[in-house]
Amino acid sequence: MKIFNTLSGRKEEFVPLEPGKVKMYVCGPTVYNFIHIGNARPMIVFDTVRRYLEYKGYEVNFVSNFTDVDDKIIKKAVEEDVDSAVISERYIKECKADMAAMNVRPATVHPKATEEIDGMQDLIQTLIDKGHAYVAEDKTVYFRTSSFKEYGKLSHKNLDDLQSGFRELKVTGEDKKEEPSDFVLWKPKKEGEPYWESPWCEGRPGWHIECSAMSRKYLGEQIDIHGGGEDLIFPHHENEIAQSEAASGKEFAKYWMHNGFLNIDNKKMSKSLGNFFTVREISEKFDLQVLRFFMLSAHYRSPLNFSGELMEASKNGLERIYNGLDRLRELEAKVKEEKLLDSEKISYQESLDLTAKFEAAMEDDFNTADAVSAIFELVKLGNSTAGSDSSREYVAALRKTLETLCDVLGIVTKRNKEVLDQEVEAMIAARGQARKEKNFALADEIRQKLLDMGIVLEDTREGVKWKRA
Ligand code: AMP
Ligand code: ZN
């Protein structure tokens, strides 16, 4: 399996630290609002990476944080005149609901920054003790970038260039630091903000330290994969590397994976431009399975453009898969032949080849776009070769393969209940119409079809009632 590693700038063979196990950390959202569709991209991408690794038999320990102490959260709490925990708890709950609707599985652990202060302080103290951090005059604790020789290795930046760049960028309130590129590990409290006791001052952590501390606590000093959106490469991930590696003296993460950005109508998503959507808003127009399918239609490292038309195309694509599967399920229930027929052997082999094609795409740096094409080819194979004279073995093999491959991509293959209910209602109406027209053969046929789907009809005085058997 090959993974593009931002650290080396090329695809590398994936070799886990410990055979059969993968330790993975993905930076999660800052919870001050509903998540937007840009935030959904890393969630879907890394959930798919995790699913594929599990499909390959790895035991995956997946950690993803919630940043629940941050200026934006505090600002919103002031606006609503509530505690900032009220804001963060509300949006963590909403985020989890959106994740479930996108079929993004919960992480093994979802640590929250406010519950991990001890671990952060411990790490900061280690950095101070080793000379990699210092307490400035105003009691802010900074990381001393000049003490970490490899600073810049992830973003391929040179520390000297960075210093001169930063010198021009005057950040108010940070003039007590030694070097312009030094960054905050701990800062003194401000009036009205949440704060914690510490050996340095009452205050709160800087943003970068939380991921280093949580990753260390839940996964150990070294991990296999660290992920996030490409905007996090610098400074966030560069700073995580500096903190973790300066403290442990070991390489922090082996493979750094970054997803490309999601744009809207070829422009950067931004509230001020008015092209900004939350996942919740999209869920009013589309099943979120469509959003997931749309995200997987592109390679995760490419920029991806979001538009209504592209979502419609994804909806149709997904529908094609569902229809193919429904047909196979129906056939499986009614075909007469049990064992694979000689005439089916070539098609059966083709289905195995398509599974291999799917896997080859995923092994090549998780090329989900090509993996989706293999699924479409499998649907086509089913539509053109499976029929009422097929064997159950062949039809079942196609059905199972499709379900398995869809599941690896996190595509739910059981249609949601609402869609199913609408279909049942439509079939019942068609049966009623057939009876009215005295076409009893057709009416019986529809009734049997419904029975095959596990739907039992009951003719009552108030009309037809139905239930799932
Ligand atoms: P944030 O809450 O801003 O820290 O973002 C949480 C995650 O979403 C990070 O991994 C970001 O890189 C990612 N992200 C934010 N905006 C976008 C976008 N427009 N496209 C893709 N990923 C994004
Ligand atoms: Zn992080």
Short mmCIF file of N, CA and C in Angstrom, two decimals, residues 71 134-145 151 163 166-188 190 204-208 235 239:
data_model
loop_
_atom_site.label_atom_id
_atom_site.label_comp_id
_atom_site.label_asym_id
_atom_site.label_seq_id
_atom_site.Cartn_x
_atom_site.Cartn_y
_atom_site.Cartn_z
N ASP A 71 -10.67 31.26 20.88
CA ASP A 71 -11.22 32.63 20.83
C ASP A 71 -12.64 32.67 20.26
N TYR A 134 10.40 28.51 26.93
CA TYR A 134 10.78 29.49 27.96
C TYR A 134 9.57 30.30 28.38
N VAL A 135 9.67 30.84 29.61
CA VAL A 135 8.60 31.70 30.12
C VAL A 135 9.04 33.14 29.88
N ALA A 136 8.29 33.88 29.12
CA ALA A 136 8.65 35.27 28.82
C ALA A 136 8.27 36.18 30.00
N GLU A 137 8.71 37.41 29.90
CA GLU A 137 8.47 38.40 30.97
C GLU A 137 7.00 38.50 31.38
N ASP A 138 6.12 38.44 30.39
CA ASP A 138 4.69 38.58 30.69
C ASP A 138 4.04 37.24 31.06
N LYS A 139 4.89 36.21 31.31
CA LYS A 139 4.45 34.88 31.76
C LYS A 139 3.89 33.98 30.65
N THR A 140 3.91 34.46 29.43
CA THR A 140 3.53 33.58 28.32
C THR A 140 4.65 32.55 28.15
N VAL A 141 4.25 31.28 27.89
CA VAL A 141 5.27 30.27 27.62
C VAL A 141 5.36 30.09 26.10
N TYR A 142 6.57 30.21 25.57
CA TYR A 142 6.78 30.06 24.13
C TYR A 142 7.64 28.85 23.82
N PHE A 143 7.42 28.28 22.65
CA PHE A 143 8.33 27.25 22.15
C PHE A 143 9.50 27.96 21.48
N ARG A 144 10.73 27.51 21.79
CA ARG A 144 11.92 28.14 21.22
C ARG A 144 12.27 27.44 19.90
N THR A 145 11.79 28.01 18.79
CA THR A 145 11.96 27.32 17.50
C THR A 145 13.43 27.11 17.12
N TYR A 151 12.99 22.34 12.45
CA TYR A 151 11.78 23.15 12.27
C TYR A 151 11.63 23.56 10.80
N GLN A 163 11.97 33.41 9.82
CA GLN A 163 12.22 34.49 10.78
C GLN A 163 12.04 35.85 10.10
N PHE A 166 8.40 36.50 9.43
CA PHE A 166 7.66 36.80 10.66
C PHE A 166 7.99 38.20 11.20
N ARG A 167 9.25 38.63 10.97
CA ARG A 167 9.67 39.93 11.51
C ARG A 167 8.79 41.05 10.95
N GLU A 168 8.40 40.86 9.68
CA GLU A 168 7.55 41.90 9.07
C GLU A 168 6.13 41.83 9.60
N LEU A 169 5.78 40.66 10.09
CA LEU A 169 4.42 40.43 10.60
C LEU A 169 4.41 40.74 12.09
N LYS A 170 4.03 41.92 12.45
CA LYS A 170 4.04 42.27 13.88
C LYS A 170 2.74 41.80 14.53
N VAL A 171 2.86 40.84 15.47
CA VAL A 171 1.66 40.40 16.19
C VAL A 171 1.62 41.13 17.52
N THR A 172 0.58 41.89 17.74
CA THR A 172 0.53 42.67 18.99
C THR A 172 0.44 41.74 20.20
N GLY A 173 1.10 42.11 21.25
CA GLY A 173 1.06 41.33 22.49
C GLY A 173 2.05 40.19 22.50
N GLU A 174 2.75 39.99 21.41
CA GLU A 174 3.71 38.88 21.38
C GLU A 174 5.13 39.40 21.22
N ASP A 175 5.38 40.63 21.67
CA ASP A 175 6.71 41.22 21.47
C ASP A 175 7.72 40.78 22.53
N LYS A 176 7.29 39.94 23.46
CA LYS A 176 8.21 39.49 24.49
C LYS A 176 8.93 38.19 24.11
N LYS A 177 8.67 37.72 22.92
CA LYS A 177 9.31 36.45 22.57
C LYS A 177 10.71 36.66 22.00
N GLU A 178 11.51 35.60 22.07
CA GLU A 178 12.92 35.71 21.63
C GLU A 178 13.03 35.85 20.13
N GLU A 179 12.27 35.03 19.42
CA GLU A 179 12.36 35.02 17.96
C GLU A 179 10.95 35.13 17.40
N PRO A 180 10.82 35.78 16.25
CA PRO A 180 9.46 35.95 15.70
C PRO A 180 8.73 34.63 15.42
N SER A 181 9.44 33.55 15.11
CA SER A 181 8.75 32.30 14.78
C SER A 181 8.37 31.47 16.01
N ASP A 182 8.81 31.91 17.21
CA ASP A 182 8.42 31.18 18.42
C ASP A 182 6.91 31.25 18.58
N PHE A 183 6.34 30.16 19.08
CA PHE A 183 4.87 30.15 19.18
C PHE A 183 4.41 29.82 20.60
N VAL A 184 3.16 30.19 20.88
CA VAL A 184 2.61 30.11 22.24
C VAL A 184 2.28 28.68 22.65
N LEU A 185 2.74 28.32 23.85
CA LEU A 185 2.34 27.03 24.45
C LEU A 185 1.31 27.27 25.55
N TRP A 186 1.47 28.38 26.26
CA TRP A 186 0.55 28.71 27.36
C TRP A 186 0.46 30.23 27.46
N LYS A 187 -0.76 30.75 27.64
CA LYS A 187 -0.87 32.21 27.72
C LYS A 187 -1.67 32.67 28.93
N PRO A 188 -1.32 33.82 29.49
CA PRO A 188 -2.02 34.31 30.68
C PRO A 188 -3.50 34.58 30.39
N LYS A 190 -7.23 36.23 30.27
CA LYS A 190 -7.78 37.58 30.07
C LYS A 190 -9.12 37.61 30.78
N ARG A 204 -4.50 29.74 29.78
CA ARG A 204 -4.99 28.64 28.95
C ARG A 204 -3.96 28.24 27.91
N PRO A 205 -4.12 27.03 27.36
CA PRO A 205 -3.10 26.55 26.42
C PRO A 205 -3.19 27.23 25.05
N GLY A 206 -2.07 27.25 24.34
CA GLY A 206 -2.09 27.64 22.94
C GLY A 206 -2.74 26.50 22.17
N TRP A 207 -3.05 26.71 20.90
CA TRP A 207 -3.81 25.70 20.16
C TRP A 207 -2.98 24.44 19.84
N HIS A 208 -1.72 24.64 19.41
CA HIS A 208 -0.94 23.51 18.89
C HIS A 208 -0.66 22.42 19.92
N PRO A 235 1.00 26.72 10.24
CA PRO A 235 2.01 26.28 11.20
C PRO A 235 1.61 25.09 12.08
N ASN A 239 4.31 22.83 14.05
CA ASN A 239 4.49 23.08 15.48
C ASN A 239 4.25 21.82 16.31
#
